[in-house]
Amino acid sequence: MSEQQKGGHELIAIVTGESGFIGRVLRRELEAAGWTVHGLSAGSSDLNAVDIDICSSDVEELFRDLAPDIVFHLAGISGPMLAADQPTEIVRVNCEGTANVLESAARAKTPRVVYAASVSAYAVGTTTRPEPDSLYATTKKYGEILIDLYRRRLGNGYTSVRVGSVYGPGRQTSNPIHTMIDDGLRGRPVRFNVNEYEPVIWIDDCARLLAGLSAVPHYESAYDAVAEMVGHTEIAYRISSLLGVPTEPYEGKRVDYPAGFDSSALVKATTVIPEVTLQDGIERAIRWRKAELDTYTPIANGTDHGRDGSKLNAGANHD
């Protein structure tokens, strides 16, 4: 979408969680498409982002002043590995914060809102009744329910995108692919759960798909942003082969996303096709992690089933 399509009006996008893993790349994609991007991230040192708690009343005032054409809501506490011992904080930020963002957008008459939901809300259960597998995942499912409510009230400019397990350069919290790569780079066996699957997507492909929705006038109620569904066994053996280290399988909890995911509707709407295959992505991720080793800081503990990890604050989800 160009400024000419809006009659010369400056196109304004708000990205909550802009300093996060996905948010930074999404900003780049939106700016390349001609959007003026305003980022929101609590506690961030990013000079391009407004330091704001998404649960505060300041959000409504900011939305009213900026009058955005679209809001991408990525902010929150991301992933079960963060704030695991603070359940009320997870609920406050991910539930109250999302409600505040949506209501602020509605009062500012924002025509389109894209909520970054999570595949983790569908990680276990059955094909007819997939369920969340953590408190974090439950809060992300709640966000989808909220989006549906606002969609019924205000129309089809509101949508959820169930973001897969995003990997690639810049991720600071745990992700199974990164964890396996780090094991291998340190000469340790690549340990993996034979009963677990991963709905993966490379960071740039994810950001391009989300940014593509900025050019779509009306949305379906929800989309999936997943490039491939792959078992941890396959991931581990690919990494093992590339790094020349053994594998160490174990029998753990079954996490298989029983209903599956289908990104075809999102690809059709945006005309954006994910380009990075699993093999290519793993090779790129290995090169990135190798370059990071000299200044390596351990990533947050825990295994992330499609949670797009971020630092713990109320405005930097999907880091």
Short mmCIF file of the C-alpha atoms (twelve columns), coordinates in Angstrom:
data_MODEL
# 
_entry.id   MODEL 
# 
loop_
_atom_site.group_PDB 
_atom_site.id 
_atom_site.type_symbol 
_atom_site.label_atom_id 
_atom_site.label_alt_id 
_atom_site.label_comp_id 
_atom_site.label_asym_id 
_atom_site.label_seq_id 
_atom_site.Cartn_x 
_atom_site.Cartn_y 
_atom_site.Cartn_z 
_atom_site.pdbx_PDB_model_num 
ATOM 1   C CA . MET A 1   0.000   0.000   0.000  1 
ATOM 2   C CA . SER A 2   1.336   3.436   -0.862 1 
ATOM 3   C CA . GLU A 3   0.543   6.930   0.333  1 
ATOM 4   C CA . GLN A 4   -1.142  7.562   -3.011 1 
ATOM 5   C CA . GLN A 5   -3.689  4.877   -2.151 1 
ATOM 6   C CA . LYS A 6   -4.703  6.970   0.852  1 
ATOM 7   C CA . GLY A 7   -4.931  10.180  -1.113 1 
ATOM 8   C CA . GLY A 8   -1.625  11.465  0.171  1 
ATOM 9   C CA . HIS A 9   -2.477  10.750  3.807  1 
ATOM 10  C CA . GLU A 10  0.491   9.517   5.814  1 
ATOM 11  C CA . LEU A 11  0.043   5.838   6.608  1 
ATOM 12  C CA . ILE A 12  0.535   5.263   10.326 1 
ATOM 13  C CA . ALA A 13  1.147   1.892   11.933 1 
ATOM 14  C CA . ILE A 14  1.550   1.168   15.628 1 
ATOM 15  C CA . VAL A 15  3.558   -1.916  16.570 1 
ATOM 16  C CA . THR A 16  3.327   -2.902  20.222 1 
ATOM 17  C CA . GLY A 17  6.331   -4.928  21.314 1 
ATOM 18  C CA . GLU A 18  8.334   -3.208  18.578 1 
ATOM 19  C CA . SER A 19  11.688  -3.778  20.273 1 
ATOM 20  C CA . GLY A 20  11.079  -7.527  20.329 1 
ATOM 21  C CA . PHE A 21  12.338  -10.280 18.064 1 
ATOM 22  C CA . ILE A 22  9.536   -10.072 15.510 1 
ATOM 23  C CA . GLY A 23  8.717   -6.420  16.147 1 
ATOM 24  C CA . ARG A 24  12.101  -5.138  14.990 1 
ATOM 25  C CA . VAL A 25  11.897  -6.988  11.691 1 
ATOM 26  C CA . LEU A 26  8.230   -6.124  11.208 1 
ATOM 27  C CA . ARG A 27  9.064   -2.439  11.596 1 
ATOM 28  C CA . ARG A 28  11.689  -2.745  8.875  1 
ATOM 29  C CA . GLU A 29  9.218   -4.418  6.495  1 
ATOM 30  C CA . LEU A 30  6.494   -1.859  7.140  1 
ATOM 31  C CA . GLU A 31  8.826   1.089   6.643  1 
ATOM 32  C CA . ALA A 32  10.034  -0.432  3.382  1 
ATOM 33  C CA . ALA A 33  6.388   -0.495  2.278  1 
ATOM 34  C CA . GLY A 34  5.983   3.210   2.995  1 
ATOM 35  C CA . TRP A 35  4.450   3.147   6.470  1 
ATOM 36  C CA . THR A 36  5.315   5.503   9.308  1 
ATOM 37  C CA . VAL A 37  5.811   3.167   12.266 1 
ATOM 38  C CA . HIS A 38  5.386   4.047   15.921 1 
ATOM 39  C CA . GLY A 39  6.706   1.386   18.263 1 
ATOM 40  C CA . LEU A 40  5.580   0.695   21.819 1 
ATOM 41  C CA . SER A 41  7.793   -1.290  24.192 1 
ATOM 42  C CA . ALA A 42  7.924   -1.131  27.982 1 
ATOM 43  C CA . GLY A 43  11.334  -0.778  29.524 1 
ATOM 44  C CA . SER A 44  13.097  -0.759  26.176 1 
ATOM 45  C CA . SER A 45  16.191  1.275   25.410 1 
ATOM 46  C CA . ASP A 46  15.124  1.394   21.753 1 
ATOM 47  C CA . LEU A 47  15.043  5.061   20.770 1 
ATOM 48  C CA . ASN A 48  12.513  4.243   18.034 1 
ATOM 49  C CA . ALA A 49  9.941   3.002   20.554 1 
ATOM 50  C CA . VAL A 50  7.762   4.710   23.151 1 
ATOM 51  C CA . ASP A 51  8.411   3.321   26.634 1 
ATOM 52  C CA . ILE A 52  4.894   2.426   27.779 1 
ATOM 53  C CA . ASP A 53  3.127   -0.272  29.766 1 
ATOM 54  C CA . ILE A 54  0.358   -1.668  27.575 1 
ATOM 55  C CA . CYS A 55  -1.880  -1.934  30.641 1 
ATOM 56  C CA . SER A 56  -1.748  1.802   31.327 1 
ATOM 57  C CA . SER A 57  -4.288  4.474   30.429 1 
ATOM 58  C CA . ASP A 58  -1.532  6.207   28.436 1 
ATOM 59  C CA . VAL A 59  -2.139  3.732   25.619 1 
ATOM 60  C CA . GLU A 60  -5.573  5.153   24.850 1 
ATOM 61  C CA . GLU A 61  -4.244  8.704   24.801 1 
ATOM 62  C CA . LEU A 62  -1.385  7.724   22.497 1 
ATOM 63  C CA . PHE A 63  -3.700  5.918   20.084 1 
ATOM 64  C CA . ARG A 64  -6.032  8.900   20.019 1 
ATOM 65  C CA . ASP A 65  -3.161  11.277  19.267 1 
ATOM 66  C CA . LEU A 66  -1.559  9.112   16.571 1 
ATOM 67  C CA . ALA A 67  -4.816  7.984   14.905 1 
ATOM 68  C CA . PRO A 68  -3.195  4.854   13.399 1 
ATOM 69  C CA . ASP A 69  -4.431  3.189   10.240 1 
ATOM 70  C CA . ILE A 70  -3.380  -0.196  11.609 1 
ATOM 71  C CA . VAL A 71  -2.158  -1.688  14.894 1 
ATOM 72  C CA . PHE A 72  0.004   -4.779  15.152 1 
ATOM 73  C CA . HIS A 73  -0.301  -6.054  18.718 1 
ATOM 74  C CA . LEU A 74  2.779   -8.133  19.539 1 
ATOM 75  C CA . ALA A 75  3.401   -6.936  23.087 1 
ATOM 76  C CA . GLY A 76  3.195   -9.124  26.169 1 
ATOM 77  C CA . ILE A 77  5.081   -11.636 28.244 1 
ATOM 78  C CA . SER A 78  6.143   -14.161 25.667 1 
ATOM 79  C CA . GLY A 79  6.700   -17.835 26.202 1 
ATOM 80  C CA . PRO A 80  6.255   -20.176 29.186 1 
ATOM 81  C CA . MET A 81  9.916   -19.823 30.160 1 
ATOM 82  C CA . LEU A 82  9.393   -16.219 31.228 1 
ATOM 83  C CA . ALA A 83  7.680   -15.253 34.498 1 
ATOM 84  C CA . ALA A 84  6.777   -18.901 35.095 1 
ATOM 85  C CA . ASP A 85  6.594   -18.157 38.827 1 
ATOM 86  C CA . GLN A 86  4.503   -15.007 38.288 1 
ATOM 87  C CA . PRO A 87  1.167   -16.266 36.921 1 
ATOM 88  C CA . THR A 88  -0.745  -13.140 37.883 1 
ATOM 89  C CA . GLU A 89  1.753   -10.957 36.008 1 
ATOM 90  C CA . ILE A 90  1.411   -13.099 32.884 1 
ATOM 91  C CA . VAL A 91  -2.371  -12.708 33.048 1 
ATOM 92  C CA . ARG A 92  -2.139  -8.979  33.770 1 
ATOM 93  C CA . VAL A 93  0.081   -8.220  30.813 1 
ATOM 94  C CA . ASN A 94  -1.245  -10.700 28.254 1 
ATOM 95  C CA . CYS A 95  -4.952  -10.440 29.111 1 
ATOM 96  C CA . GLU A 96  -5.486  -7.009  30.653 1 
ATOM 97  C CA . GLY A 97  -2.875  -5.508  28.342 1 
ATOM 98  C CA . THR A 98  -4.476  -6.971  25.225 1 
ATOM 99  C CA . ALA A 99  -7.921  -5.801  26.327 1 
ATOM 100 C CA . ASN A 100 -6.505  -2.310  26.866 1 
ATOM 101 C CA . VAL A 101 -4.862  -2.229  23.437 1 
ATOM 102 C CA . LEU A 102 -8.021  -3.410  21.676 1 
ATOM 103 C CA . GLU A 103 -10.294 -0.991  23.507 1 
ATOM 104 C CA . SER A 104 -7.870  1.866   22.872 1 
ATOM 105 C CA . ALA A 105 -7.811  0.995   19.168 1 
ATOM 106 C CA . ALA A 106 -11.594 0.843   19.064 1 
ATOM 107 C CA . ARG A 107 -11.973 4.237   20.753 1 
ATOM 108 C CA . ALA A 108 -9.432  5.720   18.342 1 
ATOM 109 C CA . LYS A 109 -11.490 4.271   15.490 1 
ATOM 110 C CA . THR A 110 -8.529  2.275   14.224 1 
ATOM 111 C CA . PRO A 111 -9.820  0.426   11.151 1 
ATOM 112 C CA . ARG A 112 -7.492  -2.599  11.378 1 
ATOM 113 C CA . VAL A 113 -5.894  -4.512  14.233 1 
ATOM 114 C CA . VAL A 114 -3.664  -7.575  13.840 1 
ATOM 115 C CA . TYR A 115 -3.151  -9.616  17.013 1 
ATOM 116 C CA . ALA A 116 -0.115  -11.889 17.213 1 
ATOM 117 C CA . ALA A 117 -1.656  -15.056 18.609 1 
ATOM 118 C CA . SER A 118 0.328   -18.244 19.195 1 
ATOM 119 C CA . VAL A 119 0.276   -21.803 17.947 1 
ATOM 120 C CA . SER A 120 0.886   -22.837 21.558 1 
ATOM 121 C CA . ALA A 121 -2.829  -22.318 22.179 1 
ATOM 122 C CA . TYR A 122 -3.350  -25.451 20.074 1 
ATOM 123 C CA . ALA A 123 -0.412  -27.572 21.222 1 
ATOM 124 C CA . VAL A 124 -2.160  -30.545 22.823 1 
ATOM 125 C CA . GLY A 125 -5.565  -32.190 22.989 1 
ATOM 126 C CA . THR A 126 -7.345  -33.746 20.021 1 
ATOM 127 C CA . THR A 127 -7.934  -32.858 16.380 1 
ATOM 128 C CA . THR A 128 -11.454 -31.670 17.229 1 
ATOM 129 C CA . ARG A 129 -10.478 -29.960 20.461 1 
ATOM 130 C CA . PRO A 130 -6.893  -28.676 20.479 1 
ATOM 131 C CA . GLU A 131 -5.928  -27.002 23.741 1 
ATOM 132 C CA . PRO A 132 -3.241  -24.747 25.269 1 
ATOM 133 C CA . ASP A 133 -0.361  -26.444 27.086 1 
ATOM 134 C CA . SER A 134 0.610   -23.652 29.507 1 
ATOM 135 C CA . LEU A 135 -0.710  -20.563 31.242 1 
ATOM 136 C CA . TYR A 136 1.048   -18.453 28.634 1 
ATOM 137 C CA . ALA A 137 -0.716  -20.367 25.842 1 
ATOM 138 C CA . THR A 138 -4.046  -19.929 27.636 1 
ATOM 139 C CA . THR A 139 -3.580  -16.155 27.736 1 
ATOM 140 C CA . LYS A 140 -2.863  -16.167 23.999 1 
ATOM 141 C CA . LYS A 141 -6.085  -18.079 23.385 1 
ATOM 142 C CA . TYR A 142 -7.891  -15.475 25.479 1 
ATOM 143 C CA . GLY A 143 -6.480  -12.816 23.159 1 
ATOM 144 C CA . GLU A 144 -8.058  -14.570 20.181 1 
ATOM 145 C CA . ILE A 145 -11.409 -14.618 21.957 1 
ATOM 146 C CA . LEU A 146 -11.097 -10.885 22.599 1 
ATOM 147 C CA . ILE A 147 -10.257 -10.216 18.958 1 
ATOM 148 C CA . ASP A 148 -13.350 -12.191 17.908 1 
ATOM 149 C CA . LEU A 149 -15.471 -10.063 20.238 1 
ATOM 150 C CA . TYR A 150 -14.181 -6.811  18.754 1 
ATOM 151 C CA . ARG A 151 -14.532 -8.226  15.262 1 
ATOM 152 C CA . ARG A 152 -18.230 -8.927  15.898 1 
ATOM 153 C CA . ARG A 153 -18.661 -5.402  17.223 1 
ATOM 154 C CA . LEU A 154 -16.584 -3.456  14.735 1 
ATOM 155 C CA . GLY A 155 -16.198 -5.556  11.601 1 
ATOM 156 C CA . ASN A 156 -13.639 -7.610  9.715  1 
ATOM 157 C CA . GLY A 157 -10.685 -5.272  10.220 1 
ATOM 158 C CA . TYR A 158 -9.720  -7.267  13.318 1 
ATOM 159 C CA . THR A 159 -7.841  -10.551 13.059 1 
ATOM 160 C CA . SER A 160 -5.533  -12.971 14.866 1 
ATOM 161 C CA . VAL A 161 -2.409  -14.501 13.350 1 
ATOM 162 C CA . ARG A 162 -1.318  -17.724 15.063 1 
ATOM 163 C CA . VAL A 163 2.417   -17.294 14.890 1 
ATOM 164 C CA . GLY A 164 4.528   -20.442 14.761 1 
ATOM 165 C CA . SER A 165 7.858   -21.236 16.371 1 
ATOM 166 C CA . VAL A 166 9.912   -18.348 15.041 1 
ATOM 167 C CA . TYR A 167 13.659  -18.859 14.766 1 
ATOM 168 C CA . GLY A 168 16.602  -17.014 13.308 1 
ATOM 169 C CA . PRO A 169 19.072  -14.212 14.107 1 
ATOM 170 C CA . GLY A 170 18.184  -11.990 17.032 1 
ATOM 171 C CA . ARG A 171 16.157  -14.342 19.157 1 
ATOM 172 C CA . GLN A 172 17.127  -14.018 22.819 1 
ATOM 173 C CA . THR A 173 14.915  -16.613 24.501 1 
ATOM 174 C CA . SER A 174 14.676  -20.353 24.229 1 
ATOM 175 C CA . ASN A 175 13.602  -22.045 21.037 1 
ATOM 176 C CA . PRO A 176 14.088  -25.787 20.358 1 
ATOM 177 C CA . ILE A 177 16.065  -25.256 17.148 1 
ATOM 178 C CA . HIS A 178 18.399  -22.751 18.797 1 
ATOM 179 C CA . THR A 179 18.820  -24.948 21.879 1 
ATOM 180 C CA . MET A 180 19.791  -27.946 19.759 1 
ATOM 181 C CA . ILE A 181 22.194  -25.848 17.722 1 
ATOM 182 C CA . ASP A 182 23.832  -24.479 20.870 1 
ATOM 183 C CA . ASP A 183 24.262  -28.032 22.205 1 
ATOM 184 C CA . GLY A 184 25.940  -29.100 18.983 1 
ATOM 185 C CA . LEU A 185 28.193  -26.059 18.753 1 
ATOM 186 C CA . ARG A 186 29.487  -26.858 22.214 1 
ATOM 187 C CA . GLY A 187 30.238  -30.430 21.220 1 
ATOM 188 C CA . ARG A 188 27.393  -31.855 23.274 1 
ATOM 189 C CA . PRO A 189 24.901  -34.425 21.982 1 
ATOM 190 C CA . VAL A 190 21.821  -32.867 20.414 1 
ATOM 191 C CA . ARG A 191 19.111  -33.749 22.908 1 
ATOM 192 C CA . PHE A 192 15.505  -33.954 21.737 1 
ATOM 193 C CA . ASN A 193 12.052  -35.209 22.688 1 
ATOM 194 C CA . VAL A 194 10.916  -37.878 20.243 1 
ATOM 195 C CA . ASN A 195 7.274   -37.022 21.014 1 
ATOM 196 C CA . GLU A 196 7.445   -33.356 20.122 1 
ATOM 197 C CA . TYR A 197 6.740   -31.442 16.922 1 
ATOM 198 C CA . GLU A 198 7.479   -27.864 15.960 1 
ATOM 199 C CA . PRO A 199 5.425   -25.558 13.676 1 
ATOM 200 C CA . VAL A 200 8.379   -23.520 12.450 1 
ATOM 201 C CA . ILE A 201 8.831   -20.302 10.513 1 
ATOM 202 C CA . TRP A 202 11.942  -18.234 9.786  1 
ATOM 203 C CA . ILE A 203 11.931  -14.731 11.285 1 
ATOM 204 C CA . ASP A 204 12.008  -12.797 7.990  1 
ATOM 205 C CA . ASP A 205 9.236   -14.901 6.474  1 
ATOM 206 C CA . CYS A 206 7.093   -14.323 9.557  1 
ATOM 207 C CA . ALA A 207 7.624   -10.565 9.481  1 
ATOM 208 C CA . ARG A 208 6.907   -10.367 5.746  1 
ATOM 209 C CA . LEU A 209 3.620   -12.242 6.191  1 
ATOM 210 C CA . LEU A 210 2.526   -9.965  9.014  1 
ATOM 211 C CA . ALA A 211 3.551   -6.835  7.123  1 
ATOM 212 C CA . GLY A 212 1.660   -8.112  4.103  1 
ATOM 213 C CA . LEU A 213 -1.580  -7.730  6.031  1 
ATOM 214 C CA . SER A 214 -1.055  -3.970  5.985  1 
ATOM 215 C CA . ALA A 215 -2.121  -4.035  2.331  1 
ATOM 216 C CA . VAL A 216 -5.211  -6.191  2.946  1 
ATOM 217 C CA . PRO A 217 -8.401  -4.144  3.540  1 
ATOM 218 C CA . HIS A 218 -10.520 -6.872  5.157  1 
ATOM 219 C CA . TYR A 219 -9.485  -9.946  7.111  1 
ATOM 220 C CA . GLU A 220 -10.599 -13.428 7.868  1 
ATOM 221 C CA . SER A 221 -11.127 -14.045 11.576 1 
ATOM 222 C CA . ALA A 222 -7.773  -15.810 11.979 1 
ATOM 223 C CA . TYR A 223 -4.706  -16.895 10.016 1 
ATOM 224 C CA . ASP A 224 -1.830  -19.304 10.602 1 
ATOM 225 C CA . ALA A 225 1.789   -18.235 10.121 1 
ATOM 226 C CA . VAL A 226 3.610   -21.570 9.939  1 
ATOM 227 C CA . ALA A 227 5.991   -22.638 7.183  1 
ATOM 228 C CA . GLU A 228 6.464   -26.298 8.134  1 
ATOM 229 C CA . MET A 229 5.364   -28.753 10.812 1 
ATOM 230 C CA . VAL A 230 8.360   -30.902 11.656 1 
ATOM 231 C CA . GLY A 231 9.271   -33.381 14.352 1 
ATOM 232 C CA . HIS A 232 12.067  -32.672 16.805 1 
ATOM 233 C CA . THR A 233 13.623  -35.932 15.612 1 
ATOM 234 C CA . GLU A 234 14.100  -34.524 12.119 1 
ATOM 235 C CA . ILE A 235 15.390  -31.205 13.439 1 
ATOM 236 C CA . ALA A 236 17.895  -32.955 15.705 1 
ATOM 237 C CA . TYR A 237 19.247  -35.238 12.991 1 
ATOM 238 C CA . ARG A 238 19.662  -32.350 10.554 1 
ATOM 239 C CA . ILE A 239 21.642  -30.394 13.153 1 
ATOM 240 C CA . SER A 240 23.613  -33.483 14.166 1 
ATOM 241 C CA . SER A 241 24.585  -34.100 10.551 1 
ATOM 242 C CA . LEU A 242 25.665  -30.504 9.958  1 
ATOM 243 C CA . LEU A 243 27.710  -30.234 13.154 1 
ATOM 244 C CA . GLY A 244 29.058  -33.780 13.333 1 
ATOM 245 C CA . VAL A 245 27.798  -34.492 16.847 1 
ATOM 246 C CA . PRO A 246 25.673  -37.372 18.183 1 
ATOM 247 C CA . THR A 247 22.009  -37.150 19.125 1 
ATOM 248 C CA . GLU A 248 20.412  -37.961 22.463 1 
ATOM 249 C CA . PRO A 249 16.714  -38.816 22.118 1 
ATOM 250 C CA . TYR A 250 14.409  -39.115 25.115 1 
ATOM 251 C CA . GLU A 251 10.738  -39.867 25.738 1 
ATOM 252 C CA . GLY A 252 9.027   -36.687 26.915 1 
ATOM 253 C CA . LYS A 253 5.620   -35.063 26.937 1 
ATOM 254 C CA . ARG A 254 3.704   -35.380 23.683 1 
ATOM 255 C CA . VAL A 255 3.294   -32.012 21.992 1 
ATOM 256 C CA . ASP A 256 1.982   -32.573 18.493 1 
ATOM 257 C CA . TYR A 257 -0.460  -29.737 17.633 1 
ATOM 258 C CA . PRO A 258 -3.173  -32.251 16.732 1 
ATOM 259 C CA . ALA A 259 -5.320  -29.992 14.559 1 
ATOM 260 C CA . GLY A 260 -2.370  -28.818 12.450 1 
ATOM 261 C CA . PHE A 261 -2.002  -25.444 10.759 1 
ATOM 262 C CA . ASP A 262 -2.656  -24.105 7.287  1 
ATOM 263 C CA . SER A 263 -0.997  -20.895 6.125  1 
ATOM 264 C CA . SER A 264 -2.593  -20.914 2.682  1 
ATOM 265 C CA . ALA A 265 -5.204  -18.279 3.585  1 
ATOM 266 C CA . LEU A 266 -2.510  -15.901 4.841  1 
ATOM 267 C CA . VAL A 267 -0.334  -16.522 1.790  1 
ATOM 268 C CA . LYS A 268 -3.313  -15.910 -0.501 1 
ATOM 269 C CA . ALA A 269 -4.322  -12.706 1.275  1 
ATOM 270 C CA . THR A 270 -0.832  -11.202 1.371  1 
ATOM 271 C CA . THR A 271 0.705   -12.863 -1.738 1 
ATOM 272 C CA . VAL A 272 3.755   -13.471 0.477  1 
ATOM 273 C CA . ILE A 273 5.276   -16.944 0.192  1 
ATOM 274 C CA . PRO A 274 7.674   -18.175 2.911  1 
ATOM 275 C CA . GLU A 275 11.058  -18.650 1.263  1 
ATOM 276 C CA . VAL A 276 13.362  -20.191 3.865  1 
ATOM 277 C CA . THR A 277 13.219  -23.981 4.110  1 
ATOM 278 C CA . LEU A 278 13.992  -25.826 7.319  1 
ATOM 279 C CA . GLN A 279 17.394  -26.951 6.034  1 
ATOM 280 C CA . ASP A 280 18.324  -23.472 4.870  1 
ATOM 281 C CA . GLY A 281 17.065  -21.946 8.092  1 
ATOM 282 C CA . ILE A 282 19.053  -24.332 10.267 1 
ATOM 283 C CA . GLU A 283 22.214  -23.620 8.260  1 
ATOM 284 C CA . ARG A 284 21.677  -19.862 8.602  1 
ATOM 285 C CA . ALA A 285 20.930  -20.187 12.315 1 
ATOM 286 C CA . ILE A 286 24.131  -22.193 12.824 1 
ATOM 287 C CA . ARG A 287 26.188  -19.497 11.112 1 
ATOM 288 C CA . TRP A 288 24.550  -16.829 13.278 1 
ATOM 289 C CA . ARG A 289 25.058  -18.747 16.532 1 
ATOM 290 C CA . LYS A 290 28.697  -19.460 15.657 1 
ATOM 291 C CA . ALA A 291 29.280  -15.739 15.193 1 
ATOM 292 C CA . GLU A 292 27.603  -15.057 18.531 1 
ATOM 293 C CA . LEU A 293 29.668  -17.481 20.582 1 
ATOM 294 C CA . ASP A 294 32.396  -15.006 21.524 1 
ATOM 295 C CA . THR A 295 29.845  -12.785 23.247 1 
ATOM 296 C CA . TYR A 296 27.419  -15.548 24.113 1 
ATOM 297 C CA . THR A 297 24.857  -14.965 26.852 1 
ATOM 298 C CA . PRO A 298 22.786  -18.012 27.865 1 
ATOM 299 C CA . ILE A 299 19.234  -17.824 26.597 1 
ATOM 300 C CA . ALA A 300 16.303  -18.176 28.946 1 
ATOM 301 C CA . ASN A 301 15.716  -21.696 30.214 1 
ATOM 302 C CA . GLY A 302 12.844  -23.792 28.972 1 
ATOM 303 C CA . THR A 303 11.528  -25.151 25.712 1 
ATOM 304 C CA . ASP A 304 9.406   -22.867 23.620 1 
ATOM 305 C CA . HIS A 305 6.677   -24.516 21.570 1 
ATOM 306 C CA . GLY A 306 6.112   -21.726 19.080 1 
ATOM 307 C CA . ARG A 307 6.355   -18.922 21.628 1 
ATOM 308 C CA . ASP A 308 8.143   -16.041 20.055 1 
ATOM 309 C CA . GLY A 309 10.387  -15.261 23.011 1 
ATOM 310 C CA . SER A 310 10.980  -11.870 24.499 1 
ATOM 311 C CA . LYS A 311 12.386  -10.171 27.531 1 
ATOM 312 C CA . LEU A 312 10.050  -9.885  30.476 1 
ATOM 313 C CA . ASN A 313 8.154   -6.614  30.330 1 
ATOM 314 C CA . ALA A 314 4.719   -5.334  29.498 1 
ATOM 315 C CA . GLY A 315 5.474   -4.143  26.007 1 
ATOM 316 C CA . ALA A 316 8.034   -6.289  24.236 1 
ATOM 317 C CA . ASN A 317 6.470   -9.502  23.118 1 
ATOM 318 C CA . HIS A 318 7.850   -11.743 20.412 1 
ATOM 319 C CA . ASP A 319 11.439  -10.714 21.088 1 
# 
